[in-house]
PDB file of C-alpha atoms in Angstrom:
ATOM      1  CA  THR A 252     140.675  82.399 128.199  1.00  0.00           C
ATOM      2  CA  ARG A 253     143.958  82.383 126.043  1.00  0.00           C
ATOM      3  CA  ILE A 254     142.144  84.113 123.047  1.00  0.00           C
ATOM      4  CA  ILE A 255     140.428  86.825 125.448  1.00  0.00           C
ATOM      5  CA  ASP A 256     143.985  87.430 127.060  1.00  0.00           C
ATOM      6  CA  SER A 257     145.649  87.562 123.617  1.00  0.00           C
ATOM      7  CA  LEU A 258     143.162  90.042 122.380  1.00  0.00           C
ATOM      8  CA  LYS A 259     143.890  92.362 125.317  1.00  0.00           C
ATOM      9  CA  ARG A 260     147.532  92.296 124.504  1.00  0.00           C
ATOM     10  CA  MET A 261     147.282  92.574 120.782  1.00  0.00           C
ATOM     11  CA  LYS A 262     144.265  94.577 119.896  1.00  0.00           C
ATOM     12  CA  LYS A 263     145.754  96.858 117.435  1.00  0.00           C
ATOM     13  CA  ASP A 264     147.113  93.974 115.237  1.00  0.00           C
ATOM     14  CA  SER A 265     144.127  93.695 113.054  1.00  0.00           C
ATOM     15  CA  TYR A 266     145.090  90.521 111.423  1.00  0.00           C
ATOM     16  CA  PHE A 267     145.304  88.923 114.835  1.00  0.00           C
ATOM     17  CA  VAL A 268     142.288  90.186 115.936  1.00  0.00           C
ATOM     18  CA  TYR A 269     140.414  89.072 112.759  1.00  0.00           C
ATOM     19  CA  LYS A 270     141.533  85.674 113.247  1.00  0.00           C
ATOM     20  CA  GLY A 271     140.863  85.990 116.866  1.00  0.00           C
ATOM     21  CA  PHE A 272     137.369  86.973 116.743  1.00  0.00           C
ATOM     22  CA  MET A 273     136.545  84.138 114.121  1.00  0.00           C
ATOM     23  CA  ALA A 274     137.656  81.766 116.811  1.00  0.00           C
ATOM     24  CA  LEU A 275     135.357  83.361 119.375  1.00  0.00           C
ATOM     25  CA  GLU A 276     132.713  83.175 117.016  1.00  0.00           C
ATOM     26  CA  ASN A 277     132.773  79.026 117.209  1.00  0.00           C
ATOM     27  CA  LEU A 278     133.491  79.199 121.070  1.00  0.00           C
ATOM     28  CA  VAL A 279     131.506  81.649 122.717  1.00  0.00           C
ATOM     29  CA  SER A 280     128.279  79.739 122.599  1.00  0.00           C
ATOM     30  CA  GLY A 281     129.672  76.771 124.303  1.00  0.00           C
ATOM     31  CA  ALA A 282     131.610  78.826 126.842  1.00  0.00           C
ATOM     32  CA  ASP A 283     130.786  79.156 130.583  1.00  0.00           C
ATOM     33  CA  VAL A 284     128.972  82.236 131.229  1.00  0.00           C
ATOM     34  CA  ASP A 285     130.821  82.850 134.345  1.00  0.00           C
ATOM     35  CA  VAL A 286     134.265  82.408 132.587  1.00  0.00           C
ATOM     36  CA  LEU A 287     133.315  84.800 129.914  1.00  0.00           C
ATOM     37  CA  THR A 288     132.123  87.603 132.517  1.00  0.00           C
ATOM     38  CA  ALA A 289     135.263  86.990 134.712  1.00  0.00           C
ATOM     39  CA  ASN A 290     137.220  87.637 131.513  1.00  0.00           C
ATOM     40  CA  ASP A 291     135.552  90.979 130.839  1.00  0.00           C
ATOM     41  CA  THR A 292     134.786  89.576 127.344  1.00  0.00           C
ATOM     42  CA  PRO A 293     132.360  92.180 126.056  1.00  0.00           C
ATOM     43  CA  LYS A 294     134.745  95.041 126.974  1.00  0.00           C
ATOM     44  CA  VAL A 295     137.738  93.245 125.702  1.00  0.00           C
ATOM     45  CA  VAL A 296     135.984  92.498 122.296  1.00  0.00           C
ATOM     46  CA  LEU A 297     134.687  96.210 121.955  1.00  0.00           C
ATOM     47  CA  ASN A 298     138.244  97.469 122.808  1.00  0.00           C
ATOM     48  CA  ALA A 299     139.629  95.435 119.842  1.00  0.00           C
ATOM     49  CA  ILE A 300     136.769  96.426 117.560  1.00  0.00           C
ATOM     50  CA  GLU A 301     137.531 100.281 118.243  1.00  0.00           C
ATOM     51  CA  ALA A 302     141.264  99.894 117.879  1.00  0.00           C
ATOM     52  CA  CYS A 303     140.808  98.361 114.407  1.00  0.00           C
ATOM     53  CA  PHE A 304     138.112 100.453 113.109  1.00  0.00           C
ATOM     54  CA  GLU A 305     139.603 100.789 109.598  1.00  0.00           C
ATOM     55  CA  GLU A 306     139.595  97.232 109.016  1.00  0.00           C
ATOM     56  CA  VAL A 307     136.403  95.808 107.574  1.00  0.00           C
ATOM     57  CA  ASN A 308     136.848  92.135 107.936  1.00  0.00           C
ATOM     58  CA  VAL A 309     137.589  92.841 111.921  1.00  0.00           C
ATOM     59  CA  GLN A 310     134.263  94.828 112.076  1.00  0.00           C
ATOM     60  CA  ILE A 311     132.322  92.182 110.278  1.00  0.00           C
ATOM     61  CA  HIS A 312     133.442  89.342 112.576  1.00  0.00           C
ATOM     62  CA  GLY A 313     133.661  91.851 115.423  1.00  0.00           C
ATOM     63  CA  ALA A 314     129.655  92.373 114.977  1.00  0.00           C
ATOM     64  CA  GLU A 315     129.339  88.399 114.664  1.00  0.00           C
ATOM     65  CA  VAL A 316     131.031  88.055 117.912  1.00  0.00           C
ATOM     66  CA  ILE A 317     128.800  90.596 119.480  1.00  0.00           C
ATOM     67  CA  PHE A 318     125.843  88.791 118.108  1.00  0.00           C
ATOM     68  CA  HIS A 319     126.961  85.475 119.744  1.00  0.00           C
ATOM     69  CA  LEU A 320     127.995  87.226 123.212  1.00  0.00           C
ATOM     70  CA  SER A 321     124.742  88.842 123.218  1.00  0.00           C
ATOM     71  CA  SER A 322     122.767  85.639 122.348  1.00  0.00           C
ATOM     72  CA  ARG A 323     124.706  83.404 125.273  1.00  0.00           C
ATOM     73  CA  HIS A 324     123.154  85.574 127.814  1.00  0.00           C
ATOM     74  CA  ASP A 325     120.933  88.796 128.655  1.00  0.00           C
ATOM     75  CA  SER A 326     123.468  90.321 131.090  1.00  0.00           C
ATOM     76  CA  PHE A 327     125.937  90.595 128.278  1.00  0.00           C
ATOM     77  CA  LYS A 328     123.313  92.444 126.183  1.00  0.00           C
ATOM     78  CA  GLU A 329     123.225  95.341 128.521  1.00  0.00           C
ATOM     79  CA  ALA A 330     126.997  95.216 129.196  1.00  0.00           C
ATOM     80  CA  LEU A 331     127.660  95.737 125.640  1.00  0.00           C
ATOM     81  CA  VAL A 332     125.404  98.441 125.018  1.00  0.00           C
ATOM     82  CA  ARG A 333     126.507 100.115 128.209  1.00  0.00           C
ATOM     83  CA  LEU A 334     130.172  99.997 126.595  1.00  0.00           C
ATOM     84  CA  GLY A 335     129.290 101.385 123.367  1.00  0.00           C
ATOM     85  CA  ALA A 336     128.248  98.285 121.239  1.00  0.00           C
ATOM     86  CA  ALA A 337     125.536 100.031 119.571  1.00  0.00           C
ATOM     87  CA  ARG A 338     127.710 103.037 118.453  1.00  0.00           C
ATOM     88  CA  LEU A 339     130.642 100.917 117.326  1.00  0.00           C
ATOM     89  CA  ILE A 340     128.314  98.675 114.882  1.00  0.00           C
ATOM     90  CA  SER A 341     126.598 101.577 113.674  1.00  0.00           C
ATOM     91  CA  GLU A 342     129.716 103.638 112.764  1.00  0.00           C
ATOM     92  CA  ALA A 343     131.302 100.262 111.157  1.00  0.00           C
ATOM     93  CA  MET A 344     127.867 100.002 108.997  1.00  0.00           C
ATOM     94  CA  THR A 345     128.192 103.561 107.917  1.00  0.00           C
ATOM     95  CA  ARG A 346     132.018 103.380 107.127  1.00  0.00           C
ATOM     96  CA  PHE A 347     131.701 100.155 105.034  1.00  0.00           C
ATOM     97  CA  LEU A 348     128.277 101.045 103.590  1.00  0.00           C
ATOM     98  CA  PRO A 349     129.189  99.091 100.341  1.00  0.00           C
ATOM     99  CA  SER A 350     129.854  95.921 102.300  1.00  0.00           C
ATOM    100  CA  TRP A 351     126.467  93.918 102.354  1.00  0.00           C
ATOM    101  CA  GLU A 352     128.182  91.535 104.789  1.00  0.00           C
ATOM    102  CA  MET A 353     129.017  94.177 107.092  1.00  0.00           C
ATOM    103  CA  GLN A 354     125.382  95.518 106.923  1.00  0.00           C
ATOM    104  CA  GLN A 355     124.098  91.800 107.264  1.00  0.00           C
ATOM    105  CA  LYS A 356     126.095  91.250 110.508  1.00  0.00           C
ATOM    106  CA  GLY A 357     125.691  94.484 111.912  1.00  0.00           C
ATOM    107  CA  CYS A 358     121.704  94.140 111.506  1.00  0.00           C
ATOM    108  CA  ILE A 359     121.567  90.982 113.399  1.00  0.00           C
ATOM    109  CA  ALA A 360     123.926  92.151 116.130  1.00  0.00           C
ATOM    110  CA  ILE A 361     121.963  95.207 116.563  1.00  0.00           C
ATOM    111  CA  TRP A 362     118.764  93.283 116.756  1.00  0.00           C
ATOM    112  CA  SER A 363     119.893  90.864 119.370  1.00  0.00           C
ATOM    113  CA  ILE A 364     121.207  93.378 121.689  1.00  0.00           C
ATOM    114  CA  SER A 365     118.030  95.394 121.625  1.00  0.00           C
ATOM    115  CA  THR A 366     115.822  92.683 122.495  1.00  0.00           C
ATOM    116  CA  PRO A 367     115.425  93.805 125.999  1.00  0.00           C
ATOM    117  CA  LYS A 368     112.974  96.659 125.902  1.00  0.00           C
ATOM    118  CA  ALA A 369     114.912  99.049 128.358  1.00  0.00           C
ATOM    119  CA  LEU A 370     117.911  99.054 125.839  1.00  0.00           C
ATOM    120  CA  ARG A 371     115.872  99.857 122.680  1.00  0.00           C
ATOM    121  CA  SER A 372     115.984 103.654 122.829  1.00  0.00           C
ATOM    122  CA  GLU A 373     119.814 103.789 123.331  1.00  0.00           C
ATOM    123  CA  VAL A 374     120.449 101.285 120.706  1.00  0.00           C
ATOM    124  CA  GLY A 375     117.890 103.209 118.089  1.00  0.00           C
ATOM    125  CA  HIS A 376     119.568 106.563 118.923  1.00  0.00           C
ATOM    126  CA  TYR A 377     122.855 105.150 117.095  1.00  0.00           C
ATOM    127  CA  ALA A 378     121.383 102.403 114.730  1.00  0.00           C
ATOM    128  CA  ILE A 379     118.219 103.513 112.911  1.00  0.00           C
ATOM    129  CA  THR A 380     119.806 105.419 110.361  1.00  0.00           C
ATOM    130  CA  PRO A 381     122.646 103.159 109.688  1.00  0.00           C
ATOM    131  CA  ILE A 382     120.277 100.303 109.081  1.00  0.00           C
ATOM    132  CA  ILE A 383     117.929 102.200 106.772  1.00  0.00           C
ATOM    133  CA  ASP A 384     120.874 103.277 104.905  1.00  0.00           C
ATOM    134  CA  GLY A 385     122.255  99.877 104.753  1.00  0.00           C
ATOM    135  CA  VAL A 386     118.916  98.157 103.637  1.00  0.00           C
ATOM    136  CA  SER A 387     118.438 100.936 100.861  1.00  0.00           C
ATOM    137  CA  ALA A 388     121.997 100.308  99.481  1.00  0.00           C
ATOM    138  CA  HIS A 389     121.459  96.671  99.322  1.00  0.00           C
ATOM    139  CA  CYS A 390     117.819  95.861  98.657  1.00  0.00           C
ATOM    140  CA  SER A 391     117.406  96.020  94.816  1.00  0.00           C
ATOM    141  CA  PRO A 392     117.127  92.563  93.170  1.00  0.00           C
ATOM    142  CA  ASP A 393     120.477  92.640  91.520  1.00  0.00           C
ATOM    143  CA  ASP A 394     121.936  92.992  95.036  1.00  0.00           C
ATOM    144  CA  LEU A 395     120.126  90.192  96.639  1.00  0.00           C
ATOM    145  CA  PRO A 396     121.287  86.759  94.861  1.00  0.00           C
ATOM    146  CA  SER A 397     121.969  84.018  97.178  1.00  0.00           C
ATOM    147  CA  SER A 398     125.783  83.456  97.134  1.00  0.00           C
ATOM    148  CA  SER A 399     128.647  81.461  99.024  1.00  0.00           C
ATOM    149  CA  GLN A 400     128.656  84.074 101.858  1.00  0.00           C
ATOM    150  CA  GLY A 401     125.044  83.656 102.670  1.00  0.00           C
ATOM    151  CA  ASP A 402     121.662  84.650 101.405  1.00  0.00           C
ATOM    152  CA  LYS A 403     121.536  88.291 100.907  1.00  0.00           C
ATOM    153  CA  GLN A 404     117.361  88.476 100.733  1.00  0.00           C
ATOM    154  CA  LYS A 405     117.555  86.999 104.047  1.00  0.00           C
ATOM    155  CA  PHE A 406     119.582  90.200 105.026  1.00  0.00           C
ATOM    156  CA  CYS A 407     116.426  92.285 104.280  1.00  0.00           C
ATOM    157  CA  GLU A 408     114.367  89.884 106.342  1.00  0.00           C
ATOM    158  CA  ASP A 409     116.789  90.302 109.473  1.00  0.00           C
ATOM    159  CA  ALA A 410     117.141  94.042 109.097  1.00  0.00           C
ATOM    160  CA  LEU A 411     113.153  94.440 109.214  1.00  0.00           C
ATOM    161  CA  GLY A 412     113.271  92.176 112.136  1.00  0.00           C
ATOM    162  CA  ALA A 413     115.740  94.773 113.948  1.00  0.00           C
ATOM    163  CA  VAL A 414     113.418  97.657 112.689  1.00  0.00           C
ATOM    164  CA  LYS A 415     110.481  95.750 114.099  1.00  0.00           C
ATOM    165  CA  CYS A 416     112.165  95.367 117.566  1.00  0.00           C
ATOM    166  CA  LEU A 417     113.531  98.857 117.721  1.00  0.00           C
ATOM    167  CA  SER A 418     109.986 100.299 116.740  1.00  0.00           C
ATOM    168  CA  THR A 419     108.435  99.751 120.121  1.00  0.00           C
ATOM    169  CA  THR A 420     109.433 103.139 121.782  1.00  0.00           C
ATOM    170  CA  THR A 421     107.997 106.398 120.828  1.00  0.00           C
ATOM    171  CA  ALA A 422     111.264 108.178 120.202  1.00  0.00           C
ATOM    172  CA  ASN A 423     112.317 105.086 117.805  1.00  0.00           C
ATOM    173  CA  LYS A 424     109.018 105.480 115.908  1.00  0.00           C
ATOM    174  CA  ARG A 425     109.655 108.740 115.368  1.00  0.00           C
ATOM    175  CA  SER A 426     113.248 108.264 114.357  1.00  0.00           C
ATOM    176  CA  LEU A 427     112.062 105.589 111.750  1.00  0.00           C
ATOM    177  CA  GLU A 428     109.455 107.642 110.197  1.00  0.00           C
ATOM    178  CA  GLU A 429     111.972 110.546 109.884  1.00  0.00           C
ATOM    179  CA  SER A 430     114.675 108.371 108.220  1.00  0.00           C
ATOM    180  CA  GLY A 431     112.283 107.022 105.301  1.00  0.00           C
ATOM    181  CA  ALA A 432     111.734 103.720 106.969  1.00  0.00           C
ATOM    182  CA  ILE A 433     108.072 103.286 105.735  1.00  0.00           C
ATOM    183  CA  ASP A 434     109.064 104.171 102.089  1.00  0.00           C
ATOM    184  CA  LEU A 435     111.916 101.722 102.409  1.00  0.00           C
ATOM    185  CA  ILE A 436     109.442  98.975 103.632  1.00  0.00           C
ATOM    186  CA  CYS A 437     107.153  99.740 100.751  1.00  0.00           C
ATOM    187  CA  SER A 438     109.798  99.361  98.309  1.00  0.00           C
ATOM    188  CA  ILE A 439     110.839  96.077  99.801  1.00  0.00           C
ATOM    189  CA  ILE A 440     107.394  94.926  99.460  1.00  0.00           C
ATOM    190  CA  TRP A 441     107.094  95.934  95.572  1.00  0.00           C
ATOM    191  CA  LEU A 442     110.834  94.771  94.732  1.00  0.00           C
ATOM    192  CA  HIS A 443     110.319  91.328  96.729  1.00  0.00           C
ATOM    193  CA  GLY A 444     106.666  90.636  96.970  1.00  0.00           C
ATOM    194  CA  ASP A 445     106.511  87.108  96.173  1.00  0.00           C
ATOM    195  CA  ASN A 446     108.611  86.161  99.199  1.00  0.00           C
ATOM    196  CA  ALA A 447     106.043  85.380 101.941  1.00  0.00           C
ATOM    197  CA  ASP A 448     108.793  85.614 104.725  1.00  0.00           C
ATOM    198  CA  LEU A 449     109.948  89.090 103.743  1.00  0.00           C
ATOM    199  CA  CYS A 450     106.360  90.309 103.363  1.00  0.00           C
ATOM    200  CA  LYS A 451     105.813  89.281 106.909  1.00  0.00           C
ATOM    201  CA  ALA A 452     108.538  90.963 108.197  1.00  0.00           C
ATOM    202  CA  ALA A 453     107.489  94.117 106.331  1.00  0.00           C
ATOM    203  CA  LEU A 454     103.982  93.944 107.585  1.00  0.00           C
ATOM    204  CA  SER A 455     105.096  93.387 111.100  1.00  0.00           C
ATOM    205  CA  ALA A 456     107.646  96.145 111.172  1.00  0.00           C
ATOM    206  CA  LEU A 457     105.231  98.542 109.593  1.00  0.00           C
ATOM    207  CA  SER A 458     102.606  98.025 112.310  1.00  0.00           C
ATOM    208  CA  ASN A 459     104.923  98.711 114.930  1.00  0.00           C
ATOM    209  CA  ILE A 460     105.956 102.075 113.353  1.00  0.00           C
ATOM    210  CA  CYS A 461     102.355 102.927 112.636  1.00  0.00           C
ATOM    211  CA  ALA A 462     100.858 102.314 115.985  1.00  0.00           C
ATOM    212  CA  ASP A 463     102.093 103.713 119.107  1.00  0.00           C
ATOM    213  CA  ARG A 464     100.489 101.897 122.312  1.00  0.00           C
ATOM    214  CA  ASP A 465     102.108 104.452 124.470  1.00  0.00           C
ATOM    215  CA  THR A 466     100.696 107.351 123.135  1.00  0.00           C
ATOM    216  CA  ASN A 467      97.516 105.804 121.589  1.00  0.00           C
ATOM    217  CA  GLN A 468      98.456 107.448 118.241  1.00  0.00           C
ATOM    218  CA  ILE A 469      98.197 106.090 114.778  1.00  0.00           C
ATOM    219  CA  LEU A 470     100.231 107.478 111.937  1.00  0.00           C
ATOM    220  CA  ARG A 471      98.658 108.789 109.173  1.00  0.00           C
ATOM    221  CA  ILE A 472      99.611 106.838 105.890  1.00  0.00           C
ATOM    222  CA  SER A 473      99.579 107.625 102.117  1.00  0.00           C
ATOM    223  CA  ALA A 474      97.636 106.028  99.322  1.00  0.00           C
ATOM    224  CA  ASP A 475     101.217 104.474  98.256  1.00  0.00           C
ATOM    225  CA  VAL A 476     101.639 102.714 101.495  1.00  0.00           C
ATOM    226  CA  LEU A 477      98.106 101.262 101.288  1.00  0.00           C
ATOM    227  CA  ASP A 478      98.934 100.272  97.600  1.00  0.00           C
ATOM    228  CA  ALA A 479     101.763  98.101  98.953  1.00  0.00           C
ATOM    229  CA  LEU A 480      99.888  96.629 101.934  1.00  0.00           C
ATOM    230  CA  VAL A 481      97.145  95.583  99.023  1.00  0.00           C
ATOM    231  CA  GLN A 482      99.647  94.322  96.875  1.00  0.00           C
ATOM    232  CA  THR A 483     100.877  91.947  99.629  1.00  0.00           C
ATOM    233  CA  MET A 484      97.354  90.720 100.209  1.00  0.00           C
ATOM    234  CA  ARG A 485      96.882  90.004  96.521  1.00  0.00           C
ATOM    235  CA  THR A 486     100.158  88.088  96.086  1.00  0.00           C
ATOM    236  CA  HIS A 487      99.811  85.875  99.044  1.00  0.00           C
ATOM    237  CA  GLN A 488      96.010  85.370  99.458  1.00  0.00           C
ATOM    238  CA  ASN A 489      96.807  81.724 100.492  1.00  0.00           C
ATOM    239  CA  LYS A 490      99.039  82.763 103.238  1.00  0.00           C
ATOM    240  CA  LYS A 491      96.883  82.957 106.468  1.00  0.00           C
ATOM    241  CA  GLU A 492      99.840  84.477 108.320  1.00  0.00           C
ATOM    242  CA  VAL A 493     100.400  87.254 105.751  1.00  0.00           C
ATOM    243  CA  GLN A 494      96.533  87.993 105.348  1.00  0.00           C
ATOM    244  CA  SER A 495      96.404  87.924 109.250  1.00  0.00           C
ATOM    245  CA  LEU A 496      99.353  90.705 109.622  1.00  0.00           C
ATOM    246  CA  ALA A 497      97.938  92.656 106.990  1.00  0.00           C
ATOM    247  CA  ILE A 498      94.621  92.789 108.517  1.00  0.00           C
ATOM    248  CA  VAL A 499      95.864  93.578 111.994  1.00  0.00           C
ATOM    249  CA  LEU A 500      97.703  96.587 110.225  1.00  0.00           C
ATOM    250  CA  LEU A 501      94.496  97.600 108.343  1.00  0.00           C
ATOM    251  CA  ARG A 502      92.606  97.558 111.524  1.00  0.00           C
ATOM    252  CA  ASN A 503      94.941  99.711 113.268  1.00  0.00           C
ATOM    253  CA  LEU A 504      94.902 102.418 110.614  1.00  0.00           C
ATOM    254  CA  THR A 505      90.957 102.437 111.150  1.00  0.00           C
ATOM    255  CA  PHE A 506      91.688 104.415 114.266  1.00  0.00           C
ATOM    256  CA  SER A 507      92.644 107.537 112.103  1.00  0.00           C
ATOM    257  CA  PRO A 508      89.855 109.314 110.352  1.00  0.00           C
ATOM    258  CA  THR A 509      92.202 110.499 107.704  1.00  0.00           C
ATOM    259  CA  ASN A 510      93.231 106.764 107.168  1.00  0.00           C
ATOM    260  CA  CYS A 511      89.878 105.518 106.897  1.00  0.00           C
ATOM    261  CA  LEU A 512      89.055 107.906 103.964  1.00  0.00           C
ATOM    262  CA  ILE A 513      92.189 106.314 102.106  1.00  0.00           C
ATOM    263  CA  LEU A 514      90.980 102.787 102.776  1.00  0.00           C
ATOM    264  CA  GLN A 515      87.451 103.790 101.582  1.00  0.00           C
ATOM    265  CA  GLN A 516      88.937 104.934  98.290  1.00  0.00           C
ATOM    266  CA  ASN A 517      90.882 101.702  97.531  1.00  0.00           C
ATOM    267  CA  LYS A 518      88.549  99.421  95.229  1.00  0.00           C
ATOM    268  CA  TYR A 519      90.514  96.275  96.742  1.00  0.00           C
ATOM    269  CA  VAL A 520      90.500  96.492 100.528  1.00  0.00           C
ATOM    270  CA  SER A 521      86.948  95.190 101.122  1.00  0.00           C
ATOM    271  CA  THR A 522      87.306  92.297  98.629  1.00  0.00           C
ATOM    272  CA  LEU A 523      90.571  91.037  99.960  1.00  0.00           C
ATOM    273  CA  VAL A 524      89.506  91.151 103.563  1.00  0.00           C
ATOM    274  CA  HIS A 525      86.038  89.542 102.751  1.00  0.00           C
ATOM    275  CA  ASN A 526      87.946  86.590 100.682  1.00  0.00           C
ATOM    276  CA  ALA A 527      90.557  86.187 103.731  1.00  0.00           C
ATOM    277  CA  MET A 528      87.759  85.705 106.121  1.00  0.00           C
ATOM    278  CA  VAL A 529      86.125  83.157 103.762  1.00  0.00           C
ATOM    279  CA  ASN A 530      89.507  81.480 102.811  1.00  0.00           C
ATOM    280  CA  PHE A 531      90.205  80.790 106.177  1.00  0.00           C
ATOM    281  CA  ASN A 532      87.004  80.726 107.795  1.00  0.00           C
ATOM    282  CA  THR A 533      87.768  82.947 110.538  1.00  0.00           C
ATOM    283  CA  SER A 534      87.340  86.834 111.388  1.00  0.00           C
ATOM    284  CA  PHE A 535      90.794  87.047 112.513  1.00  0.00           C
ATOM    285  CA  GLU A 536      89.703  87.811 116.239  1.00  0.00           C
ATOM    286  CA  GLY A 537      87.209  90.121 115.096  1.00  0.00           C
ATOM    287  CA  ARG A 538      89.579  92.515 113.310  1.00  0.00           C
ATOM    288  CA  ALA A 539      88.325  91.946 109.747  1.00  0.00           C
ATOM    289  CA  GLU A 540      84.973  92.888 110.684  1.00  0.00           C
ATOM    290  CA  ASP A 541      86.186  95.911 112.142  1.00  0.00           C
ATOM    291  CA  VAL A 542      87.949  96.884 108.963  1.00  0.00           C
ATOM    292  CA  LEU A 543      84.784  95.984 106.801  1.00  0.00           C
ATOM    293  CA  ARG A 544      82.500  98.021 109.499  1.00  0.00           C
ATOM    294  CA  VAL A 545      84.327 101.209 107.923  1.00  0.00           C
ATOM    295  CA  MET A 546      84.316 100.518 104.337  1.00  0.00           C
ATOM    296  CA  PRO A 547      81.703 100.600 101.686  1.00  0.00           C
ATOM    297  CA  SER A 548      79.387  97.762 101.353  1.00  0.00           C
ATOM    298  CA  LEU A 549      80.809  95.278  98.809  1.00  0.00           C
ATOM    299  CA  ASN A 550      77.104  95.615  97.124  1.00  0.00           C
ATOM    300  CA  GLN A 551      77.602  99.295  96.118  1.00  0.00           C
TER     301      GLN A 551
END
C-alpha cells in the first residue's frame, strides 16, 4: 500500500518509479487481490509508466509489473487492457527497439494480458507490429547468447508464444501475415532449428496463423514455408511433439488445393510423415494418413 501511494505522488520521479517497480515485482504475486484492487494498482502503475515514457529502465520494469499483475488475477488483465497497457507496452517496445530486454519483458507482458480471448483483438491492434519488429531485431544467433540478464533465445520462444496467443482472431491473423510474421517464423526455424522447444513454438504459431476456424479458410503458403517445415521435421525426427505439430500443420494445409500442389512437389514430405508414423507407432489421430492421402505414393 505504501509503495502504491508513493507511486501516485511521485510518478514523475523516474528513479523512484524504477525502484518502486522493482519492489512491486517481488510483492505483487503474494499480495491480496482485494488490496491491490482497492488501491487501484493497475491504474497507478500505468500512470507511472506513461509519466516516465522516456526512461528505458522504468519501461522494462513496468512491463514486468504488468506481467505479474495480470498473472495474479484475470480481473487485472481486463483492467490493464481497458486502461491502455497494450498501447503503452507497444510504444515502449518501439521506442527502445535496440533493448532486447525491453522486447523480452514486453512480449511476456503482452502474452499475459492477451490470454482472455475477448481482449486479443484490442491487444493485437497495438502489439503485433512491435512484437514482429522486436523479434526481427534480436533473432540472429549473435543476438541470442545466454547472459546474466537471462536467456535471449528464450525471448524468441516467448515472443512466438505471444504470436500464437494473438493469432486466434481473424483480424490478428491478417495483421500478422501483413507484418511479415510468417517469413520471420521461417527465419527463426532456419537460424535455430536445432532448438526443439523453439521449433515447437514456431510450428504452433504458424499453425494458428495459417488456419482460420472462424472463416474456414486456409492460408496459401509458399514453397519456402514448406521447406522450413520440412527442415524442422528432418532435424527432430526423434521428437514426437515436433512431428505431431508439423503433421497438424501439414494436414491443415491440405485443405487448400494450391497448398496440396506445393506439398506434392516436395520430395521429402511423404517420407517424413511415413517415418513419423513408424517411429512413434501412431497415425497422429489420423492426420498423418490424411496428409499421405493427397501425396504421391512412396513407390512412385
